[in-house]
Amino acid sequence: MDFNLQNLLRENIKNLTPYSSARDEFQGEASVYLDANENAYGSPLPENFNRYPDPLQSDVKQKITSIKGVPPRNIFLGNGSDEAIDILFRSFCRPGIDNVILVPPTYGMYQVSANINDVAVKNVPLTAEYQLNMEGIAEAIDANTKLIFVCSPNNPTGNSINREDVETLLANFNGLVVVDEAYINYSRQKSFIQELTEYGNLVVLQTLSKAWGLAGLRIGMAFASEEIIEVFNRVKPPYNINQASQKLALEALDNLEQVNQWIKETLLERDKLVLGLKNLNFVQDIFPSDANFILVKTVSPKAIYRFLVEKGIIVRDRSKVELCEGCLRITIGTPTENKQLLNTLNLFQA
């Protein structure tokens, strides 16, 4: 396959002159900054945030490089992964003309972003085993198909997608294959970021919201070729990651050992929770998970959901989602929370 990114880009993005911020035009150190119309007196806070942040988050990217082994030029940081998803639509999909392929059940934001950007969606449902329907995807691709989104480990099913199938898409599809690895830290599979040099049409999404415990900071990551990252940086708002988030992310990224410990504990708790749920007569199936949640098929999902809400425990009702009929999605909590969940479910009368 002869992949050419320029053939995918929208004409208006090809010709786009990005906004040039004060911090783009002067990147060195100075003693007096009178270039960005900031408040020179400081901030009404214990710490000053009166200066605009680094528009390209160089320090944070450098720290991510030391953990992931991917050069900063191949990293984009966004306001959550949702910003990266939106930029993909805005950069590569012509409204009302182009289309993308989704493989439901999957993360709902792909569909929402497509709708916002007026881009048609071709849904090719996963198989009964929650794997890619490769024949269906091949049939759905046409000359205007720009993106294929694959969430692995998948949300809401929890399983990883067969690696060989994703590689087949990458090798044969002329558009971009977006592999969303939000839950990769919990998975036995290796990340696709190791394949970036192999495939020019690969975009890998990750996040600091899950295993890193920074959902409140909204920092998503996209890993791709330098050419694709340059597109992201041209289209994004000039200061898309605020200074407080950059500062806190830098501090958090120093604590890899703590995060790894939480991951181990989460996986142990996941196994314990699965064993506990198997003893309940209203649980029909628990699907294999590579994530920090499990998908549980029950005889009465809505009644169980309401019962748990009354007891102050919130899970996610996924029973209306295609191929998830009867299912609740349960995030793995702390040992205390998981015990409370099981004790409460033992009181439920099916």
CSV table of C-alpha atoms in Angstrom, one decimal:
chain,number,residue,atom,x,y,z
A,1,MET,CA,0.0,0.0,0.0
A,2,ASP,CA,1.3,3.4,-1.0
A,3,PHE,CA,0.1,5.7,1.8
A,4,ASN,CA,0.1,9.5,1.1
A,5,LEU,CA,-1.2,11.7,3.9
A,6,GLN,CA,-1.6,14.7,1.6
A,7,ASN,CA,-4.3,12.8,-0.3
A,8,LEU,CA,-6.3,12.5,2.9
A,9,LEU,CA,-6.1,16.0,4.2
A,10,ARG,CA,-9.0,18.5,3.6
A,11,GLU,CA,-8.0,21.3,1.2
A,12,ASN,CA,-8.7,24.0,3.8
A,13,ILE,CA,-6.3,22.3,6.3
A,14,LYS,CA,-3.6,21.9,3.6
A,15,ASN,CA,-3.8,25.7,3.1
A,16,LEU,CA,-4.3,26.6,6.8
A,17,THR,CA,-2.1,29.3,8.3
A,18,PRO,CA,-2.2,28.4,12.0
A,19,TYR,CA,-2.7,31.1,14.7
A,20,SER,CA,0.7,32.4,15.8
A,21,SER,CA,0.7,33.0,19.5
A,22,ALA,CA,3.1,35.2,21.5
A,23,ARG,CA,4.8,32.0,22.9
A,24,ASP,CA,5.2,30.7,19.3
A,25,GLU,CA,7.0,33.8,18.2
A,26,PHE,CA,9.3,34.1,21.2
A,27,GLN,CA,10.3,30.8,22.9
A,28,GLY,CA,13.4,31.8,24.9
A,29,GLU,CA,13.8,33.2,28.4
A,30,ALA,CA,13.5,36.9,29.2
A,31,SER,CA,13.2,39.1,32.3
A,32,VAL,CA,10.4,41.3,31.1
A,33,TYR,CA,7.5,39.9,29.1
A,34,LEU,CA,5.3,42.6,27.4
A,35,ASP,CA,4.2,40.7,24.4
A,36,ALA,CA,1.1,38.7,25.3
A,37,ASN,CA,-1.2,41.2,27.0
A,38,GLU,CA,-1.0,39.2,30.2
A,39,ASN,CA,-1.6,40.6,33.7
A,40,ALA,CA,1.9,41.6,34.8
A,41,TYR,CA,0.9,41.7,38.5
A,42,GLY,CA,0.3,38.0,38.9
A,43,SER,CA,-2.7,35.9,39.9
A,44,PRO,CA,-5.1,36.2,42.9
A,45,LEU,CA,-3.9,32.7,44.0
A,46,PRO,CA,-1.1,31.3,46.1
A,47,GLU,CA,0.6,30.4,42.8
A,48,ASN,CA,0.9,32.6,39.7
A,49,PHE,CA,-0.9,31.5,36.5
A,50,ASN,CA,-0.8,34.9,34.8
A,51,ARG,CA,1.5,33.7,32.0
A,52,TYR,CA,0.3,31.7,29.0
A,53,PRO,CA,1.5,28.0,29.1
A,54,ASP,CA,3.9,26.3,26.7
A,55,PRO,CA,1.7,25.8,23.6
A,56,LEU,CA,3.5,22.5,22.7
A,57,GLN,CA,3.9,21.2,26.3
A,58,SER,CA,7.6,20.4,25.7
A,59,ASP,CA,8.4,19.4,29.3
A,60,VAL,CA,5.4,17.0,29.6
A,61,LYS,CA,6.2,15.4,26.3
A,62,GLN,CA,9.8,14.9,27.3
A,63,LYS,CA,8.7,13.1,30.4
A,64,ILE,CA,6.2,11.0,28.4
A,65,THR,CA,9.1,10.2,26.0
A,66,SER,CA,11.2,8.8,28.9
A,67,ILE,CA,8.2,6.5,29.9
A,68,LYS,CA,6.9,5.5,26.4
A,69,GLY,CA,10.1,5.6,24.3
A,70,VAL,CA,8.3,7.8,21.6
A,71,PRO,CA,10.1,11.0,20.5
A,72,PRO,CA,8.3,14.3,21.4
A,73,ARG,CA,7.8,15.0,17.6
A,74,ASN,CA,5.5,11.9,17.5
A,75,ILE,CA,3.4,13.0,20.5
A,76,PHE,CA,0.3,15.3,20.6
A,77,LEU,CA,-1.3,16.3,23.9
A,78,GLY,CA,-5.0,17.2,23.9
A,79,ASN,CA,-7.7,18.3,26.2
A,80,GLY,CA,-8.6,14.6,26.8
A,81,SER,CA,-8.5,12.1,23.9
A,82,ASP,CA,-11.8,13.7,22.8
A,83,GLU,CA,-9.8,16.7,21.4
A,84,ALA,CA,-7.6,14.4,19.4
A,85,ILE,CA,-10.7,12.6,18.0
A,86,ASP,CA,-12.3,15.9,17.1
A,87,ILE,CA,-9.2,17.1,15.3
A,88,LEU,CA,-9.1,13.9,13.3
A,89,PHE,CA,-12.6,14.6,12.0
A,90,ARG,CA,-11.9,18.3,11.3
A,91,SER,CA,-8.6,17.6,9.5
A,92,PHE,CA,-9.4,14.6,7.4
A,93,CYS,CA,-13.2,14.4,6.8
A,94,ARG,CA,-15.1,16.7,4.5
A,95,PRO,CA,-18.5,17.4,6.0
A,96,GLY,CA,-21.3,15.8,4.1
A,97,ILE,CA,-18.9,14.0,1.7
A,98,ASP,CA,-16.5,11.7,3.6
A,99,ASN,CA,-17.3,8.8,6.0
A,100,VAL,CA,-15.7,6.8,8.8
A,101,ILE,CA,-16.1,3.3,10.0
A,102,LEU,CA,-17.0,2.4,13.6
A,103,VAL,CA,-17.2,-1.1,15.0
A,104,PRO,CA,-19.9,-1.1,17.7
A,105,PRO,CA,-20.3,-1.6,20.6
A,106,THR,CA,-17.5,0.9,21.1
A,107,TYR,CA,-16.7,4.3,22.7
A,108,GLY,CA,-19.6,6.6,22.0
A,109,MET,CA,-17.6,9.7,21.4
A,110,TYR,CA,-16.5,8.6,17.9
A,111,GLN,CA,-20.2,8.8,16.8
A,112,VAL,CA,-20.9,12.1,18.6
A,113,SER,CA,-17.8,13.7,17.0
A,114,ALA,CA,-18.8,12.4,13.6
A,115,ASN,CA,-22.3,13.9,14.1
A,116,ILE,CA,-20.9,17.3,15.3
A,117,ASN,CA,-18.7,17.4,12.2
A,118,ASP,CA,-21.4,16.2,9.8
A,119,VAL,CA,-19.5,13.1,8.8
A,120,ALA,CA,-21.3,10.0,7.8
A,121,VAL,CA,-20.7,6.8,9.9
A,122,LYS,CA,-20.7,3.3,8.6
A,123,ASN,CA,-21.3,0.9,11.5
A,124,VAL,CA,-19.8,-2.6,11.1
A,125,PRO,CA,-20.8,-4.4,14.4
A,126,LEU,CA,-18.3,-6.6,16.1
A,127,THR,CA,-18.7,-10.4,15.9
A,128,ALA,CA,-20.5,-12.3,18.7
A,129,GLU,CA,-16.9,-12.8,20.2
A,130,TYR,CA,-16.5,-9.0,20.2
A,131,GLN,CA,-13.8,-9.1,17.4
A,132,LEU,CA,-13.6,-7.2,14.1
A,133,ASN,CA,-15.8,-8.3,11.3
A,134,MET,CA,-13.0,-8.0,8.7
A,135,GLU,CA,-15.2,-9.0,5.7
A,136,GLY,CA,-17.8,-6.4,6.8
A,137,ILE,CA,-15.2,-3.7,7.1
A,138,ALA,CA,-13.7,-4.5,3.7
A,139,GLU,CA,-17.1,-4.2,2.1
A,140,ALA,CA,-17.9,-0.9,3.9
A,141,ILE,CA,-14.7,0.9,2.8
A,142,ASP,CA,-15.2,3.2,-0.2
A,143,ALA,CA,-13.3,6.0,-1.9
A,144,ASN,CA,-14.5,8.5,0.8
A,145,THR,CA,-13.7,6.4,3.9
A,146,LYS,CA,-11.0,8.4,5.8
A,147,LEU,CA,-10.9,6.9,9.3
A,148,ILE,CA,-11.4,3.5,11.0
A,149,PHE,CA,-11.7,3.6,14.8
A,150,VAL,CA,-10.7,0.6,16.8
A,151,CYS,CA,-10.9,0.7,20.6
A,152,SER,CA,-8.6,-1.9,22.2
A,153,PRO,CA,-9.1,-2.9,24.9
A,154,ASN,CA,-12.6,-2.1,23.9
A,155,ASN,CA,-15.1,0.0,25.8
A,156,PRO,CA,-17.7,-1.3,26.9
A,157,THR,CA,-16.8,-5.0,26.3
A,158,GLY,CA,-13.3,-4.9,28.0
A,159,ASN,CA,-11.6,-7.3,25.6
A,160,SER,CA,-8.6,-6.6,23.4
A,161,ILE,CA,-9.0,-6.7,19.6
A,162,ASN,CA,-6.9,-9.4,17.7
A,163,ARG,CA,-3.7,-7.7,16.8
A,164,GLU,CA,-3.3,-9.4,13.4
A,165,ASP,CA,-6.7,-8.0,12.3
A,166,VAL,CA,-5.6,-4.4,13.2
A,167,GLU,CA,-2.3,-5.0,11.3
A,168,THR,CA,-4.3,-6.2,8.3
A,169,LEU,CA,-6.3,-3.0,8.3
A,170,LEU,CA,-3.1,-0.9,8.6
A,171,ALA,CA,-1.5,-2.7,5.7
A,172,ASN,CA,-4.5,-2.5,3.4
A,173,PHE,CA,-6.5,0.6,4.2
A,174,ASN,CA,-5.5,3.9,2.5
A,175,GLY,CA,-7.0,6.1,5.3
A,176,LEU,CA,-6.0,6.4,8.9
A,177,VAL,CA,-6.5,3.6,11.4
A,178,VAL,CA,-7.1,5.0,14.9
A,179,VAL,CA,-6.3,2.6,17.7
A,180,ASP,CA,-7.7,3.9,21.0
A,181,GLU,CA,-5.7,2.4,23.9
A,182,ALA,CA,-7.3,4.2,26.8
A,183,TYR,CA,-7.1,1.0,28.9
A,184,ILE,CA,-3.8,-0.4,27.6
A,185,ASN,CA,-2.1,-0.1,31.0
A,186,TYR,CA,-4.4,-2.9,32.2
A,187,SER,CA,-3.9,-5.1,29.2
A,188,ARG,CA,-1.8,-8.2,28.5
A,189,GLN,CA,-1.4,-6.9,24.9
A,190,LYS,CA,1.5,-4.7,23.9
A,191,SER,CA,0.8,-1.2,22.7
A,192,PHE,CA,0.6,-0.3,19.0
A,193,ILE,CA,3.0,2.7,19.6
A,194,GLN,CA,5.8,0.2,18.9
A,195,GLU,CA,4.4,0.0,15.3
A,196,LEU,CA,4.5,3.7,14.5
A,197,THR,CA,7.6,3.5,12.3
A,198,GLU,CA,6.0,0.5,10.5
A,199,TYR,CA,2.7,2.2,9.5
A,200,GLY,CA,2.4,5.8,8.3
A,201,ASN,CA,-1.4,5.6,8.6
A,202,LEU,CA,-1.4,4.6,12.3
A,203,VAL,CA,-2.7,6.9,15.1
A,204,VAL,CA,-2.6,5.6,18.7
A,205,LEU,CA,-4.7,7.3,21.4
A,206,GLN,CA,-3.9,7.0,25.1
A,207,THR,CA,-4.8,8.9,28.1
A,208,LEU,CA,-3.8,10.0,31.6
A,209,SER,CA,-7.4,9.6,32.8
A,210,LYS,CA,-7.5,5.9,33.6
A,211,ALA,CA,-4.4,4.1,35.1
A,212,TRP,CA,-2.7,7.4,35.8
A,213,GLY,CA,-5.7,8.7,37.8
A,214,LEU,CA,-5.8,12.1,36.3
A,215,ALA,CA,-9.3,12.2,34.7
A,216,GLY,CA,-9.9,15.6,36.3
A,217,LEU,CA,-6.9,17.2,34.5
A,218,ARG,CA,-8.1,16.2,31.0
A,219,ILE,CA,-4.9,15.1,29.2
A,220,GLY,CA,-5.1,12.8,26.3
A,221,MET,CA,-2.3,11.7,24.1
A,222,ALA,CA,-2.0,10.9,20.4
A,223,PHE,CA,1.0,9.1,19.0
A,224,ALA,CA,1.6,9.2,15.2
A,225,SER,CA,4.0,10.1,12.4
A,226,GLU,CA,5.7,13.5,12.6
A,227,GLU,CA,3.6,14.5,9.5
A,228,ILE,CA,0.3,13.7,11.3
A,229,ILE,CA,1.4,15.3,14.6
A,230,GLU,CA,2.2,18.5,12.6
A,231,VAL,CA,-1.4,18.5,11.4
A,232,PHE,CA,-2.7,18.2,14.9
A,233,ASN,CA,-0.5,21.1,16.1
A,234,ARG,CA,-1.7,23.3,13.3
A,235,VAL,CA,-5.4,22.7,14.0
A,236,LYS,CA,-5.5,22.7,17.8
A,237,PRO,CA,-6.2,25.9,19.8
A,238,PRO,CA,-2.9,27.7,20.6
A,239,TYR,CA,-2.9,26.9,24.4
A,240,ASN,CA,-5.0,23.7,24.6
A,241,ILE,CA,-3.4,22.3,27.8
A,242,ASN,CA,-3.5,24.8,30.7
A,243,GLN,CA,-0.5,25.5,32.9
A,244,ALA,CA,-2.0,23.9,36.0
A,245,SER,CA,-2.6,20.7,34.1
A,246,GLN,CA,0.9,20.7,32.7
A,247,LYS,CA,2.5,21.3,36.1
A,248,LEU,CA,0.4,18.6,37.8
A,249,ALA,CA,1.0,16.1,35.0
A,250,LEU,CA,4.8,16.6,35.3
A,251,GLU,CA,4.6,15.8,39.0
A,252,ALA,CA,2.4,12.7,38.4
A,253,LEU,CA,4.6,11.3,35.7
A,254,ASP,CA,7.4,11.0,38.3
A,255,ASN,CA,5.3,8.5,40.2
A,256,LEU,CA,5.4,5.5,37.8
A,257,GLU,CA,6.0,3.1,40.6
A,258,GLN,CA,2.8,4.1,42.4
A,259,VAL,CA,0.8,3.8,39.2
A,260,ASN,CA,2.2,0.3,38.5
A,261,GLN,CA,1.3,-0.7,42.0
A,262,TRP,CA,-2.3,0.4,41.5
A,263,ILE,CA,-2.5,-1.4,38.2
A,264,LYS,CA,-1.4,-4.7,39.9
A,265,GLU,CA,-4.0,-4.2,42.6
A,266,THR,CA,-6.7,-3.4,40.2
A,267,LEU,CA,-6.1,-6.6,38.2
A,268,LEU,CA,-6.1,-8.7,41.4
A,269,GLU,CA,-9.3,-7.0,42.5
A,270,ARG,CA,-10.8,-7.6,39.0
A,271,ASP,CA,-10.2,-11.4,39.4
A,272,LYS,CA,-11.7,-11.4,42.9
A,273,LEU,CA,-14.8,-9.5,41.7
A,274,VAL,CA,-15.3,-11.9,38.8
A,275,LEU,CA,-15.2,-14.8,41.3
A,276,GLY,CA,-17.7,-13.2,43.6
A,277,LEU,CA,-20.1,-12.3,40.8
A,278,LYS,CA,-20.1,-15.8,39.4
A,279,ASN,CA,-21.8,-17.0,42.6
A,280,LEU,CA,-24.8,-14.8,42.0
A,281,ASN,CA,-27.7,-16.7,40.4
A,282,PHE,CA,-28.9,-13.7,38.3
A,283,VAL,CA,-25.5,-13.3,36.6
A,284,GLN,CA,-25.5,-15.1,33.3
A,285,ASP,CA,-22.0,-14.2,31.9
A,286,ILE,CA,-18.9,-12.2,32.7
A,287,PHE,CA,-16.9,-11.3,29.6
A,288,PRO,CA,-13.1,-11.6,29.6
A,289,SER,CA,-11.6,-8.2,30.4
A,290,ASP,CA,-8.2,-6.5,29.6
A,291,ALA,CA,-9.4,-3.3,31.2
A,292,ASN,CA,-10.2,-1.8,34.7
A,293,PHE,CA,-13.9,-2.8,34.3
A,294,ILE,CA,-16.0,-5.8,33.5
A,295,LEU,CA,-19.1,-6.4,31.4
A,296,VAL,CA,-21.6,-8.5,33.2
A,297,LYS,CA,-24.6,-10.1,31.6
A,298,THR,CA,-27.6,-10.4,34.0
A,299,VAL,CA,-31.2,-11.5,33.9
A,300,SER,CA,-32.5,-8.1,35.0
A,301,PRO,CA,-30.0,-5.2,34.4
A,302,LYS,CA,-32.4,-2.3,34.9
A,303,ALA,CA,-33.7,-3.7,38.2
A,304,ILE,CA,-30.2,-4.4,39.5
A,305,TYR,CA,-29.1,-0.9,38.4
A,306,ARG,CA,-32.0,0.7,40.3
A,307,PHE,CA,-31.4,-1.4,43.3
A,308,LEU,CA,-27.7,-0.4,43.4
A,309,VAL,CA,-28.5,3.3,43.0
A,310,GLU,CA,-30.9,3.1,46.0
A,311,LYS,CA,-27.9,1.7,48.0
A,312,GLY,CA,-25.6,4.5,46.8
A,313,ILE,CA,-23.6,2.4,44.4
A,314,ILE,CA,-23.4,3.5,40.7
A,315,VAL,CA,-22.5,1.2,37.9
A,316,ARG,CA,-23.2,1.7,34.2
A,317,ASP,CA,-26.3,0.3,32.5
A,318,ARG,CA,-25.2,-0.8,29.0
A,319,SER,CA,-28.2,-3.0,28.3
A,320,LYS,CA,-29.5,-0.8,25.4
A,321,VAL,CA,-26.2,-1.0,23.6
A,322,GLU,CA,-26.0,-3.3,20.5
A,323,LEU,CA,-24.5,-6.7,21.4
A,324,CYS,CA,-24.6,-5.8,25.1
A,325,GLU,CA,-28.2,-6.7,25.9
A,326,GLY,CA,-28.7,-7.5,29.5
A,327,CYS,CA,-25.3,-6.0,30.5
A,328,LEU,CA,-24.0,-3.8,33.2
A,329,ARG,CA,-20.5,-2.3,33.1
A,330,ILE,CA,-18.8,-2.3,36.4
A,331,THR,CA,-15.6,-0.4,37.1
A,332,ILE,CA,-13.1,-2.1,39.5
A,333,GLY,CA,-13.1,-0.1,42.7
A,334,THR,CA,-10.9,-0.3,45.8
A,335,PRO,CA,-11.1,-3.6,47.9
A,336,THR,CA,-13.6,-2.0,50.2
A,337,GLU,CA,-15.8,-0.7,47.4
A,338,ASN,CA,-15.8,-4.1,45.6
A,339,LYS,CA,-16.7,-5.9,48.9
A,340,GLN,CA,-19.5,-3.4,49.4
A,341,LEU,CA,-20.8,-4.0,45.9
A,342,LEU,CA,-20.8,-7.8,46.3
A,343,ASN,CA,-22.4,-7.6,49.8
A,344,THR,CA,-25.1,-5.4,48.3
A,345,LEU,CA,-25.7,-7.6,45.3
A,346,ASN,CA,-26.1,-10.6,47.6
A,347,LEU,CA,-29.2,-8.9,49.0
A,348,PHE,CA,-30.8,-8.5,45.5
A,349,GLN,CA,-33.8,-10.7,44.8
A,350,ALA,CA,-33.9,-11.6,41.1
